[in-house]
């Protein structure tokens, strides 16, 4: 890729790792372990104790078990609390190293006009992802444009790409795709970029893709949490939230996916503690990144409408639809969602055998209040609004090795094609 002219938890308790936010030193996870702790029923006090001992909770909100990162000197303390404990990752620092070095666009392998598929063999610095978008768009100026929607806490512009086909720009209902809502989910950055890359580079040669692009306008933002993402590359690889300050706390960050206004005030699907991985914020929509995303959604709803919204996350291998705020409420279009998700999961499995679980968000995984899919289904009037949780199931979790990027993006593409055809 050539150098561009443009640079582009339902558990309400303290998470000790997130309470050390202002360090400028890069966190070294050498010797730290990732543990899966199976919890007995009605164990909120025990959960709080474990979270205070852990550095990060990797799956905040899951009731049956917690995946936690623990320093070597706290492993015995956790196993003393819960005997049913499994080691997922023996050395988190080694797993991060196995993920691979960041590959810069200055490297020879990525010097070309339009990005090639080799881009999807390594992870890349934040600035290079912006270059990727600029260079991709520059190769297809008649059917794409760079879009922006608001800025982050630290002033980074939320940047994406708009793709269209026959009928011209803005003439079709919207497909919106958001990636890297949670900063540590690097595979989502690569996957959302792959969807954009396929739509543009194969439009002229693949009849299926041409039909997809002619059917909808696509609005793809690979990194909607740029401050958090940048911080995972310079400070803490396992950071989740944005980097917003809280006046009453030394802890940083809001969970952008617990900050959407719809059902934000409902209890049980987010945290009111600024130190929690799922901190919902002081008020609905008070994260500037969320404001930018809502502005995009509102504009597209008022235009041709939203056919499909896809919020791309990792890990766990799930396809989820509303509702997250309640495990008993049923969305009116539940049957249509189930039909779409069933076929998408089958399409993914047909590529590589990877199995996805699917169902309503709360009853299938855990409660989430102030979530994007609930808001965009109900307030954005989207025909379909889904979360997809990519590979894997915890073996590597958020530090999926680079050699799994291509298998992941290819199987996800198959699922995405199925979703678009059903939307």
mmCIF file of C-alpha atoms in Angstrom:
data_model
loop_
_atom_site.group_PDB
_atom_site.id
_atom_site.type_symbol
_atom_site.label_atom_id
_atom_site.label_comp_id
_atom_site.label_asym_id
_atom_site.label_seq_id
_atom_site.Cartn_x
_atom_site.Cartn_y
_atom_site.Cartn_z
ATOM 1 C CA UNK A 1 0.000 0.000 0.000
ATOM 2 C CA UNK A 2 1.538 3.299 -1.046
ATOM 3 C CA UNK A 3 2.128 6.121 1.397
ATOM 4 C CA UNK A 4 -0.920 8.365 1.186
ATOM 5 C CA UNK A 5 -1.023 12.136 1.139
ATOM 6 C CA UNK A 6 -3.665 11.895 3.845
ATOM 7 C CA UNK A 7 -3.160 10.443 7.314
ATOM 8 C CA UNK A 8 -5.515 9.592 7.729
ATOM 9 C CA UNK A 9 -20.768 -6.335 32.346
ATOM 10 C CA UNK A 10 -23.569 -6.567 33.928
ATOM 11 C CA UNK A 11 -21.211 -6.881 36.905
ATOM 12 C CA UNK A 12 -21.126 -3.572 38.724
ATOM 13 C CA UNK A 13 -17.818 -3.629 40.526
ATOM 14 C CA UNK A 14 -14.275 -2.375 40.381
ATOM 15 C CA UNK A 15 -11.810 -3.810 37.919
ATOM 16 C CA UNK A 16 -8.397 -3.093 39.324
ATOM 17 C CA UNK A 17 -6.505 -3.030 36.049
ATOM 18 C CA UNK A 18 -8.629 -0.281 34.648
ATOM 19 C CA UNK A 19 -7.962 1.802 37.747
ATOM 20 C CA UNK A 20 -4.367 2.450 36.630
ATOM 21 C CA UNK A 21 -5.231 4.490 33.546
ATOM 22 C CA UNK A 22 -2.853 7.409 33.450
ATOM 23 C CA UNK A 23 0.410 5.546 33.045
ATOM 24 C CA UNK A 24 2.479 6.297 29.952
ATOM 25 C CA UNK A 25 4.461 3.089 30.356
ATOM 26 C CA UNK A 26 3.588 0.141 28.150
ATOM 27 C CA UNK A 27 2.091 -2.719 30.157
ATOM 28 C CA UNK A 28 4.258 -5.838 30.112
ATOM 29 C CA UNK A 29 2.147 -8.991 30.416
ATOM 30 C CA UNK A 30 5.051 -11.425 30.585
ATOM 31 C CA UNK A 31 4.163 -14.213 33.004
ATOM 32 C CA UNK A 32 0.548 -13.084 33.404
ATOM 33 C CA UNK A 33 -2.071 -15.789 32.969
ATOM 34 C CA UNK A 34 -5.530 -15.788 31.417
ATOM 35 C CA UNK A 35 -7.854 -17.870 33.574
ATOM 36 C CA UNK A 36 -11.411 -19.070 33.039
ATOM 37 C CA UNK A 37 -13.108 -19.095 36.428
ATOM 38 C CA UNK A 38 -16.381 -21.037 36.610
ATOM 39 C CA UNK A 39 -18.755 -19.333 39.013
ATOM 40 C CA UNK A 40 -21.407 -20.854 41.255
ATOM 41 C CA UNK A 41 -24.901 -19.375 41.096
ATOM 42 C CA UNK A 42 -25.657 -16.193 43.048
ATOM 43 C CA UNK A 43 -21.996 -15.330 43.445
ATOM 44 C CA UNK A 44 -21.919 -11.557 43.044
ATOM 45 C CA UNK A 45 -19.691 -11.086 46.098
ATOM 46 C CA UNK A 46 -17.276 -13.694 44.773
ATOM 47 C CA UNK A 47 -17.293 -12.029 41.358
ATOM 48 C CA UNK A 48 -16.357 -8.725 42.960
ATOM 49 C CA UNK A 49 -13.448 -10.353 44.807
ATOM 50 C CA UNK A 50 -12.154 -11.940 41.618
ATOM 51 C CA UNK A 51 -12.436 -8.696 39.682
ATOM 52 C CA UNK A 52 -10.456 -6.858 42.351
ATOM 53 C CA UNK A 53 -7.675 -9.434 42.029
ATOM 54 C CA UNK A 54 -7.687 -9.471 38.224
ATOM 55 C CA UNK A 55 -5.890 -7.097 35.898
ATOM 56 C CA UNK A 56 -8.589 -7.296 33.226
ATOM 57 C CA UNK A 57 -11.932 -9.005 32.873
ATOM 58 C CA UNK A 58 -12.049 -10.194 29.284
ATOM 59 C CA UNK A 59 -15.740 -11.103 29.148
ATOM 60 C CA UNK A 60 -17.566 -8.725 31.475
ATOM 61 C CA UNK A 61 -21.190 -9.698 31.865
ATOM 62 C CA UNK A 62 -21.002 -13.455 31.365
ATOM 63 C CA UNK A 63 -22.739 -15.154 34.288
ATOM 64 C CA UNK A 64 -21.356 -18.684 34.051
ATOM 65 C CA UNK A 65 -17.663 -17.906 34.024
ATOM 66 C CA UNK A 66 -15.181 -15.058 34.029
ATOM 67 C CA UNK A 67 -12.190 -14.904 31.717
ATOM 68 C CA UNK A 68 -9.623 -12.829 33.580
ATOM 69 C CA UNK A 69 -6.000 -11.783 33.186
ATOM 70 C CA UNK A 70 -4.093 -12.238 36.416
ATOM 71 C CA UNK A 71 -0.600 -11.280 37.528
ATOM 72 C CA UNK A 72 1.610 -14.180 38.668
ATOM 73 C CA UNK A 73 1.351 -13.175 42.331
ATOM 74 C CA UNK A 74 -2.481 -13.284 42.316
ATOM 75 C CA UNK A 75 -3.071 -16.667 40.675
ATOM 76 C CA UNK A 76 -3.037 -18.561 43.971
ATOM 77 C CA UNK A 77 -5.419 -16.061 45.535
ATOM 78 C CA UNK A 78 -7.977 -16.634 42.778
ATOM 79 C CA UNK A 79 -7.649 -20.425 42.779
ATOM 80 C CA UNK A 80 -8.141 -20.325 46.550
ATOM 81 C CA UNK A 81 -11.462 -18.547 45.987
ATOM 82 C CA UNK A 82 -12.654 -20.802 43.150
ATOM 83 C CA UNK A 83 -11.408 -24.329 42.640
ATOM 84 C CA UNK A 84 -12.977 -24.686 39.174
ATOM 85 C CA UNK A 85 -10.364 -22.678 37.318
ATOM 86 C CA UNK A 86 -8.850 -23.381 33.892
ATOM 87 C CA UNK A 87 -5.755 -21.806 32.414
ATOM 88 C CA UNK A 88 -6.647 -20.386 28.990
ATOM 89 C CA UNK A 89 -3.307 -18.737 28.311
ATOM 90 C CA UNK A 90 -0.221 -19.761 30.254
ATOM 91 C CA UNK A 91 1.701 -16.579 29.425
ATOM 92 C CA UNK A 92 -0.288 -13.616 28.115
ATOM 93 C CA UNK A 93 2.905 -11.776 27.201
ATOM 94 C CA UNK A 94 3.981 -14.686 25.018
ATOM 95 C CA UNK A 95 0.551 -14.803 23.399
ATOM 96 C CA UNK A 96 0.785 -11.101 22.570
ATOM 97 C CA UNK A 97 4.192 -11.748 21.028
ATOM 98 C CA UNK A 98 2.692 -14.606 18.993
ATOM 99 C CA UNK A 99 0.083 -12.193 17.693
ATOM 100 C CA UNK A 100 2.890 -10.753 15.590
ATOM 101 C CA UNK A 101 4.680 -7.450 15.174
ATOM 102 C CA UNK A 102 2.800 -4.466 13.794
ATOM 103 C CA UNK A 103 3.582 -4.143 10.086
ATOM 104 C CA UNK A 104 3.904 -0.570 8.839
ATOM 105 C CA UNK A 105 3.012 0.703 5.375
ATOM 106 C CA UNK A 106 6.668 1.695 5.088
ATOM 107 C CA UNK A 107 7.472 -1.994 4.737
ATOM 108 C CA UNK A 108 8.059 -3.235 1.213
ATOM 109 C CA UNK A 109 5.289 -5.829 1.429
ATOM 110 C CA UNK A 110 2.607 -3.167 1.495
ATOM 111 C CA UNK A 111 3.834 -0.604 -1.038
ATOM 112 C CA UNK A 112 1.195 -0.451 -3.770
ATOM 113 C CA UNK A 113 -1.560 1.848 -5.003
ATOM 114 C CA UNK A 114 -4.663 -0.126 -4.080
ATOM 115 C CA UNK A 115 -4.138 -2.315 -1.004
ATOM 116 C CA UNK A 116 -3.639 -5.972 -1.817
ATOM 117 C CA UNK A 117 -4.793 -9.045 0.086
ATOM 118 C CA UNK A 118 -1.382 -9.245 1.754
ATOM 119 C CA UNK A 119 -2.610 -6.395 3.983
ATOM 120 C CA UNK A 120 -4.704 -9.021 5.773
ATOM 121 C CA UNK A 121 -1.721 -11.087 6.922
ATOM 122 C CA UNK A 122 -0.566 -8.807 9.763
ATOM 123 C CA UNK A 123 -1.774 -6.192 12.225
ATOM 124 C CA UNK A 124 -0.893 -2.556 11.566
ATOM 125 C CA UNK A 125 -0.350 0.775 13.364
ATOM 126 C CA UNK A 126 -3.348 3.063 13.747
ATOM 127 C CA UNK A 127 -2.124 5.650 11.227
ATOM 128 C CA UNK A 128 -1.668 2.958 8.594
ATOM 129 C CA UNK A 129 -5.319 1.970 8.860
ATOM 130 C CA UNK A 130 -6.237 5.497 7.841
ATOM 131 C CA UNK A 131 -3.804 5.220 4.948
ATOM 132 C CA UNK A 132 -5.438 1.939 3.960
ATOM 133 C CA UNK A 133 -8.823 3.639 3.674
ATOM 134 C CA UNK A 134 -7.432 6.579 1.692
ATOM 135 C CA UNK A 135 -5.574 4.325 -0.722
ATOM 136 C CA UNK A 136 -8.521 1.975 -1.168
ATOM 137 C CA UNK A 137 -10.858 4.878 -1.904
ATOM 138 C CA UNK A 138 -8.347 6.493 -4.269
ATOM 139 C CA UNK A 139 -8.538 3.439 -6.504
ATOM 140 C CA UNK A 140 -12.325 3.651 -6.838
ATOM 141 C CA UNK A 141 -13.203 7.333 -6.827
ATOM 142 C CA UNK A 142 -16.357 6.922 -8.928
ATOM 143 C CA UNK A 143 -18.081 4.682 -6.395
ATOM 144 C CA UNK A 144 -16.610 5.558 -3.013
ATOM 145 C CA UNK A 145 -15.720 8.440 -0.734
ATOM 146 C CA UNK A 146 -14.013 8.924 2.609
ATOM 147 C CA UNK A 147 -16.538 9.798 5.314
ATOM 148 C CA UNK A 148 -16.156 11.201 8.810
ATOM 149 C CA UNK A 149 -18.599 11.392 11.694
ATOM 150 C CA UNK A 150 -17.465 13.264 14.761
ATOM 151 C CA UNK A 151 -14.257 13.123 16.765
ATOM 152 C CA UNK A 152 -12.896 11.177 19.690
ATOM 153 C CA UNK A 153 -12.061 12.493 23.165
ATOM 154 C CA UNK A 154 -8.487 13.174 22.053
ATOM 155 C CA UNK A 155 -9.499 14.770 18.775
ATOM 156 C CA UNK A 156 -9.101 11.887 16.343
ATOM 157 C CA UNK A 157 -11.674 11.940 13.568
ATOM 158 C CA UNK A 158 -13.892 8.878 13.209
ATOM 159 C CA UNK A 159 -13.074 7.946 9.626
ATOM 160 C CA UNK A 160 -14.665 5.456 7.276
ATOM 161 C CA UNK A 161 -15.578 4.759 3.682
ATOM 162 C CA UNK A 162 -18.884 5.022 1.819
ATOM 163 C CA UNK A 163 -19.343 2.620 -1.107
ATOM 164 C CA UNK A 164 -22.130 2.639 -3.694
ATOM 165 C CA UNK A 165 -23.064 1.024 -6.984
ATOM 166 C CA UNK A 166 -25.658 1.611 -9.688
ATOM 167 C CA UNK A 167 -28.007 4.491 -9.034
ATOM 168 C CA UNK A 168 -25.260 6.672 -7.604
ATOM 169 C CA UNK A 169 -24.235 7.860 -4.166
ATOM 170 C CA UNK A 170 -26.889 7.728 -1.471
ATOM 171 C CA UNK A 171 -29.556 6.223 -3.703
ATOM 172 C CA UNK A 172 -30.054 2.966 -1.787
ATOM 173 C CA UNK A 173 -30.802 1.939 1.808
ATOM 174 C CA UNK A 174 -27.772 1.841 4.076
ATOM 175 C CA UNK A 175 -25.667 -0.986 5.393
ATOM 176 C CA UNK A 176 -23.650 0.322 8.361
ATOM 177 C CA UNK A 177 -20.630 -1.554 9.698
ATOM 178 C CA UNK A 178 -18.720 -0.510 12.825
ATOM 179 C CA UNK A 179 -15.477 -2.086 14.013
ATOM 180 C CA UNK A 180 -13.118 -1.705 16.968
ATOM 181 C CA UNK A 181 -15.763 -0.401 19.349
ATOM 182 C CA UNK A 182 -13.738 -2.101 22.049
ATOM 183 C CA UNK A 183 -10.136 -1.114 21.580
ATOM 184 C CA UNK A 184 -8.483 -4.489 22.183
ATOM 185 C CA UNK A 185 -10.508 -6.267 19.479
ATOM 186 C CA UNK A 186 -7.939 -5.899 16.695
ATOM 187 C CA UNK A 187 -9.358 -8.652 14.510
ATOM 188 C CA UNK A 188 -12.484 -6.530 14.056
ATOM 189 C CA UNK A 189 -10.425 -3.751 12.462
ATOM 190 C CA UNK A 190 -9.029 -6.142 9.903
ATOM 191 C CA UNK A 191 -12.399 -7.765 9.251
ATOM 192 C CA UNK A 192 -14.332 -4.560 8.614
ATOM 193 C CA UNK A 193 -11.568 -3.411 6.266
ATOM 194 C CA UNK A 194 -11.770 -6.733 4.450
ATOM 195 C CA UNK A 195 -15.488 -6.254 3.844
ATOM 196 C CA UNK A 196 -14.802 -2.838 2.293
ATOM 197 C CA UNK A 197 -11.890 -4.220 0.275
ATOM 198 C CA UNK A 198 -13.994 -7.056 -1.153
ATOM 199 C CA UNK A 199 -16.899 -4.784 -2.057
ATOM 200 C CA UNK A 200 -14.683 -2.414 -4.047
ATOM 201 C CA UNK A 201 -11.941 -4.578 -5.541
ATOM 202 C CA UNK A 202 -14.275 -7.393 -6.695
ATOM 203 C CA UNK A 203 -17.208 -5.279 -7.886
ATOM 204 C CA UNK A 204 -16.106 -5.432 -11.513
ATOM 205 C CA UNK A 205 -15.334 -9.158 -11.579
ATOM 206 C CA UNK A 206 -17.789 -10.917 -9.243
ATOM 207 C CA UNK A 207 -21.500 -10.939 -10.064
ATOM 208 C CA UNK A 208 -22.519 -11.664 -6.466
ATOM 209 C CA UNK A 209 -20.552 -8.709 -5.150
ATOM 210 C CA UNK A 210 -21.805 -6.430 -7.907
ATOM 211 C CA UNK A 211 -25.376 -7.319 -6.939
ATOM 212 C CA UNK A 212 -24.577 -6.579 -3.280
ATOM 213 C CA UNK A 213 -23.104 -3.161 -4.040
ATOM 214 C CA UNK A 214 -25.923 -2.285 -6.418
ATOM 215 C CA UNK A 215 -28.472 -3.220 -3.733
ATOM 216 C CA UNK A 216 -27.264 -1.009 -0.880
ATOM 217 C CA UNK A 217 -24.991 1.887 0.061
ATOM 218 C CA UNK A 218 -22.279 0.783 2.520
ATOM 219 C CA UNK A 219 -20.946 2.955 5.350
ATOM 220 C CA UNK A 220 -17.981 1.234 6.979
ATOM 221 C CA UNK A 221 -15.982 2.653 9.901
ATOM 222 C CA UNK A 222 -13.270 0.157 10.879
ATOM 223 C CA UNK A 223 -12.169 1.995 14.054
ATOM 224 C CA UNK A 224 -14.896 3.808 15.979
ATOM 225 C CA UNK A 225 -12.768 3.954 19.153
ATOM 226 C CA UNK A 226 -9.534 5.451 17.779
ATOM 227 C CA UNK A 227 -8.100 6.705 21.095
ATOM 228 C CA UNK A 228 -8.556 3.358 22.760
ATOM 229 C CA UNK A 229 -7.174 1.507 19.735
ATOM 230 C CA UNK A 230 -4.096 3.727 19.595
ATOM 231 C CA UNK A 231 -3.587 3.178 23.320
ATOM 232 C CA UNK A 232 -3.625 -0.604 22.877
ATOM 233 C CA UNK A 233 -0.644 -0.157 20.564
ATOM 234 C CA UNK A 234 1.328 2.157 22.820
ATOM 235 C CA UNK A 235 0.150 1.487 26.381
ATOM 236 C CA UNK A 236 -2.055 -1.460 27.280
ATOM 237 C CA UNK A 237 -2.784 -4.115 24.645
ATOM 238 C CA UNK A 238 -5.885 -5.238 26.588
ATOM 239 C CA UNK A 239 -7.515 -1.821 27.045
ATOM 240 C CA UNK A 240 -11.271 -1.883 26.203
ATOM 241 C CA UNK A 241 -12.953 1.520 26.621
ATOM 242 C CA UNK A 242 -12.437 4.967 25.171
ATOM 243 C CA UNK A 243 -10.032 7.350 26.963
ATOM 244 C CA UNK A 244 -12.488 9.805 28.463
ATOM 245 C CA UNK A 245 -11.823 11.243 31.907
ATOM 246 C CA UNK A 246 -14.291 11.073 34.778
ATOM 247 C CA UNK A 247 -14.160 14.038 37.150
ATOM 248 C CA UNK A 248 -14.929 11.967 40.234
ATOM 249 C CA UNK A 249 -12.400 9.201 39.548
ATOM 250 C CA UNK A 250 -8.818 8.483 38.602
ATOM 251 C CA UNK A 251 -10.124 5.814 36.223
ATOM 252 C CA UNK A 252 -10.503 6.499 32.525
ATOM 253 C CA UNK A 253 -12.910 5.493 29.849
ATOM 254 C CA UNK A 254 -16.495 4.790 28.924
ATOM 255 C CA UNK A 255 -17.702 1.653 27.224
ATOM 256 C CA UNK A 256 -19.016 3.087 23.967
ATOM 257 C CA UNK A 257 -21.292 0.062 23.598
ATOM 258 C CA UNK A 258 -23.038 0.792 26.907
ATOM 259 C CA UNK A 259 -23.495 4.482 26.125
ATOM 260 C CA UNK A 260 -26.260 4.498 23.489
ATOM 261 C CA UNK A 261 -29.399 6.274 24.750
ATOM 262 C CA UNK A 262 -31.939 3.487 24.221
ATOM 263 C CA UNK A 263 -32.464 1.732 27.599
ATOM 264 C CA UNK A 264 -29.287 3.389 28.917
ATOM 265 C CA UNK A 265 -30.871 3.963 32.327
ATOM 266 C CA UNK A 266 -32.026 0.359 32.725
ATOM 267 C CA UNK A 267 -30.071 -1.424 35.458
ATOM 268 C CA UNK A 268 -28.230 -4.697 35.096
ATOM 269 C CA UNK A 269 -26.513 -4.512 31.713
ATOM 270 C CA UNK A 270 -23.718 -2.023 32.404
ATOM 271 C CA UNK A 271 -21.755 -0.557 35.293
ATOM 272 C CA UNK A 272 -21.985 2.766 37.075
ATOM 273 C CA UNK A 273 -18.386 2.434 38.302
ATOM 274 C CA UNK A 274 -15.860 4.448 36.247
ATOM 275 C CA UNK A 275 -13.291 1.724 36.903
ATOM 276 C CA UNK A 276 -15.405 -1.031 35.353
ATOM 277 C CA UNK A 277 -14.824 -2.454 31.890
ATOM 278 C CA UNK A 278 -18.515 -1.755 31.160
ATOM 279 C CA UNK A 279 -18.817 1.755 32.596
ATOM 280 C CA UNK A 280 -21.885 3.332 30.995
ATOM 281 C CA UNK A 281 -20.925 6.998 31.511
ATOM 282 C CA UNK A 282 -22.523 9.798 33.499
ATOM 283 C CA UNK A 283 -25.341 10.346 31.014
ATOM 284 C CA UNK A 284 -26.758 8.639 27.954
ATOM 285 C CA UNK A 285 -24.636 9.319 24.899
ATOM 286 C CA UNK A 286 -22.021 11.380 26.742
ATOM 287 C CA UNK A 287 -19.085 9.751 24.909
ATOM 288 C CA UNK A 288 -18.141 11.981 21.951
ATOM 289 C CA UNK A 289 -17.525 8.902 19.810
ATOM 290 C CA UNK A 290 -21.084 7.804 20.498
ATOM 291 C CA UNK A 291 -22.363 11.207 19.460
ATOM 292 C CA UNK A 292 -20.593 10.849 16.119
ATOM 293 C CA UNK A 293 -22.030 7.387 15.546
ATOM 294 C CA UNK A 294 -25.553 8.501 16.499
ATOM 295 C CA UNK A 295 -25.282 11.409 14.086
ATOM 296 C CA UNK A 296 -24.470 8.970 11.303
ATOM 297 C CA UNK A 297 -27.349 6.676 12.236
ATOM 298 C CA UNK A 298 -29.836 9.550 12.475
ATOM 299 C CA UNK A 299 -28.834 10.926 9.073
ATOM 300 C CA UNK A 300 -29.111 7.560 7.341
ATOM 301 C CA UNK A 301 -32.429 6.746 9.018
ATOM 302 C CA UNK A 302 -33.796 10.053 7.737
ATOM 303 C CA UNK A 303 -32.498 9.308 4.245
ATOM 304 C CA UNK A 304 -33.059 5.980 2.517
ATOM 305 C CA UNK A 305 -33.238 4.107 5.798
ATOM 306 C CA UNK A 306 -31.028 1.412 7.309
ATOM 307 C CA UNK A 307 -31.325 -2.126 5.953
ATOM 308 C CA UNK A 308 -28.571 -3.720 8.017
ATOM 309 C CA UNK A 309 -26.361 -2.662 10.905
ATOM 310 C CA UNK A 310 -23.424 -4.874 11.864
ATOM 311 C CA UNK A 311 -21.434 -4.220 15.038
ATOM 312 C CA UNK A 312 -18.263 -6.299 14.732
ATOM 313 C CA UNK A 313 -16.684 -7.570 17.959
ATOM 314 C CA UNK A 314 -14.548 -10.402 19.332
ATOM 315 C CA UNK A 315 -14.402 -12.967 20.840
ATOM 316 C CA UNK A 316 -16.764 -15.913 21.362
ATOM 317 C CA UNK A 317 -18.220 -16.740 17.909
ATOM 318 C CA UNK A 318 -21.748 -15.396 18.264
ATOM 319 C CA UNK A 319 -24.339 -13.744 16.027
ATOM 320 C CA UNK A 320 -26.661 -11.722 18.257
ATOM 321 C CA UNK A 321 -29.742 -9.589 17.743
ATOM 322 C CA UNK A 322 -31.976 -7.494 20.032
ATOM 323 C CA UNK A 323 -32.701 -7.352 22.791
ATOM 324 C CA UNK A 324 -29.731 -6.953 25.112
ATOM 325 C CA UNK A 325 -31.468 -4.889 27.773
ATOM 326 C CA UNK A 326 -33.973 -7.631 28.664
ATOM 327 C CA UNK A 327 -33.891 -11.418 28.479
ATOM 328 C CA UNK A 328 -37.700 -11.599 28.380
ATOM 329 C CA UNK A 329 -38.515 -8.880 25.842
ATOM 330 C CA UNK A 330 -38.808 -10.196 22.274
ATOM 331 C CA UNK A 331 -38.236 -8.022 19.221
ATOM 332 C CA UNK A 332 -41.157 -7.985 16.769
ATOM 333 C CA UNK A 333 -38.972 -9.301 13.966
ATOM 334 C CA UNK A 334 -37.416 -12.104 16.011
ATOM 335 C CA UNK A 335 -38.327 -14.799 13.467
ATOM 336 C CA UNK A 336 -36.718 -12.858 10.617
ATOM 337 C CA UNK A 337 -33.584 -12.288 12.696
ATOM 338 C CA UNK A 338 -33.349 -15.990 13.493
ATOM 339 C CA UNK A 339 -33.733 -16.934 9.849
ATOM 340 C CA UNK A 340 -31.023 -14.482 8.772
ATOM 341 C CA UNK A 341 -28.610 -15.569 11.533
ATOM 342 C CA UNK A 342 -29.199 -19.272 10.856
ATOM 343 C CA UNK A 343 -28.161 -18.900 7.237
ATOM 344 C CA UNK A 344 -25.231 -16.610 8.061
ATOM 345 C CA UNK A 345 -23.873 -19.086 10.618
ATOM 346 C CA UNK A 346 -24.217 -21.899 8.075
ATOM 347 C CA UNK A 347 -22.330 -19.841 5.487
ATOM 348 C CA UNK A 348 -19.479 -19.212 7.933
ATOM 349 C CA UNK A 349 -19.303 -22.862 8.891
ATOM 350 C CA UNK A 350 -19.217 -23.942 5.253
ATOM 351 C CA UNK A 351 -15.959 -22.035 4.722
ATOM 352 C CA UNK A 352 -13.861 -23.399 7.558
ATOM 353 C CA UNK A 353 -15.994 -25.392 9.960
ATOM 354 C CA UNK A 354 -16.095 -22.560 12.496
ATOM 355 C CA UNK A 355 -19.262 -22.845 14.570
ATOM 356 C CA UNK A 356 -21.227 -19.773 15.634
ATOM 357 C CA UNK A 357 -23.913 -19.632 18.298
ATOM 358 C CA UNK A 358 -26.821 -17.297 17.555
ATOM 359 C CA UNK A 359 -29.825 -15.841 19.298
ATOM 360 C CA UNK A 360 -31.181 -12.746 21.083
ATOM 361 C CA UNK A 361 -28.339 -10.919 22.790
ATOM 362 C CA UNK A 362 -29.420 -11.069 26.443
ATOM 363 C CA UNK A 363 -30.709 -14.626 26.584
ATOM 364 C CA UNK A 364 -27.909 -16.005 24.419
ATOM 365 C CA UNK A 365 -24.913 -14.248 25.970
ATOM 366 C CA UNK A 366 -25.588 -11.613 28.651
ATOM 367 C CA UNK A 367 -27.477 -8.418 29.402
ATOM 368 C CA UNK A 368 -26.286 -5.209 27.748
ATOM 369 C CA UNK A 369 -27.945 -1.844 28.293
ATOM 370 C CA UNK A 370 -27.221 1.185 26.147
ATOM 371 C CA UNK A 371 -26.084 -1.113 23.333
ATOM 372 C CA UNK A 372 -25.779 -0.251 19.672
ATOM 373 C CA UNK A 373 -27.979 -3.031 18.277
ATOM 374 C CA UNK A 374 -30.896 -2.253 20.593
ATOM 375 C CA UNK A 375 -30.664 1.453 19.810
ATOM 376 C CA UNK A 376 -30.279 1.081 16.055
ATOM 377 C CA UNK A 377 -33.068 -1.493 15.835
ATOM 378 C CA UNK A 378 -35.500 0.602 17.864
ATOM 379 C CA UNK A 379 -34.418 4.220 17.347
ATOM 380 C CA UNK A 380 -32.593 3.850 14.043
ATOM 381 C CA UNK A 381 -35.472 1.800 12.587
ATOM 382 C CA UNK A 382 -33.016 -0.628 11.019
ATOM 383 C CA UNK A 383 -34.508 -3.677 9.349
ATOM 384 C CA UNK A 384 -31.743 -5.737 10.954
ATOM 385 C CA UNK A 385 -29.203 -4.776 13.636
ATOM 386 C CA UNK A 386 -26.768 -7.438 14.734
ATOM 387 C CA UNK A 387 -23.608 -7.992 16.722
ATOM 388 C CA UNK A 388 -21.119 -10.535 15.464
ATOM 389 C CA UNK A 389 -18.466 -11.800 17.887
ATOM 390 C CA UNK A 390 -15.572 -13.186 15.845
ATOM 391 C CA UNK A 391 -12.984 -15.860 16.638
ATOM 392 C CA UNK A 392 -12.063 -17.459 18.918
ATOM 393 C CA UNK A 393 -13.620 -18.957 22.078
ATOM 394 C CA UNK A 394 -10.846 -17.900 24.442
ATOM 395 C CA UNK A 395 -7.726 -19.821 23.451
ATOM 396 C CA UNK A 396 -6.212 -16.542 22.270
ATOM 397 C CA UNK A 397 -9.169 -14.250 22.869
ATOM 398 C CA UNK A 398 -8.294 -10.687 21.937
ATOM 399 C CA UNK A 399 -4.746 -11.506 20.847
ATOM 400 C CA UNK A 400 -5.624 -13.690 17.892
ATOM 401 C CA UNK A 401 -2.394 -14.536 16.030
ATOM 402 C CA UNK A 402 -1.802 -12.881 12.683
ATOM 403 C CA UNK A 403 -1.973 -16.240 10.925
ATOM 404 C CA UNK A 404 -5.680 -16.368 11.838
ATOM 405 C CA UNK A 405 -6.530 -13.032 10.228
ATOM 406 C CA UNK A 406 -7.136 -14.392 6.734
ATOM 407 C CA UNK A 407 -9.194 -17.420 7.834
ATOM 408 C CA UNK A 408 -11.289 -15.139 10.037
ATOM 409 C CA UNK A 409 -11.960 -12.437 7.474
ATOM 410 C CA UNK A 410 -12.773 -14.957 4.749
ATOM 411 C CA UNK A 411 -15.328 -16.888 6.786
ATOM 412 C CA UNK A 412 -16.839 -13.646 8.075
ATOM 413 C CA UNK A 413 -17.160 -12.402 4.521
ATOM 414 C CA UNK A 414 -19.237 -15.482 3.675
ATOM 415 C CA UNK A 415 -21.540 -14.780 6.604
ATOM 416 C CA UNK A 416 -21.802 -11.144 5.597
ATOM 417 C CA UNK A 417 -22.749 -12.010 2.009
ATOM 418 C CA UNK A 418 -25.549 -14.181 3.389
ATOM 419 C CA UNK A 419 -26.784 -11.346 5.633
ATOM 420 C CA UNK A 420 -26.831 -8.832 2.797
ATOM 421 C CA UNK A 421 -28.719 -11.224 0.535
ATOM 422 C CA UNK A 422 -31.357 -11.686 3.255
ATOM 423 C CA UNK A 423 -31.610 -8.010 4.237
#
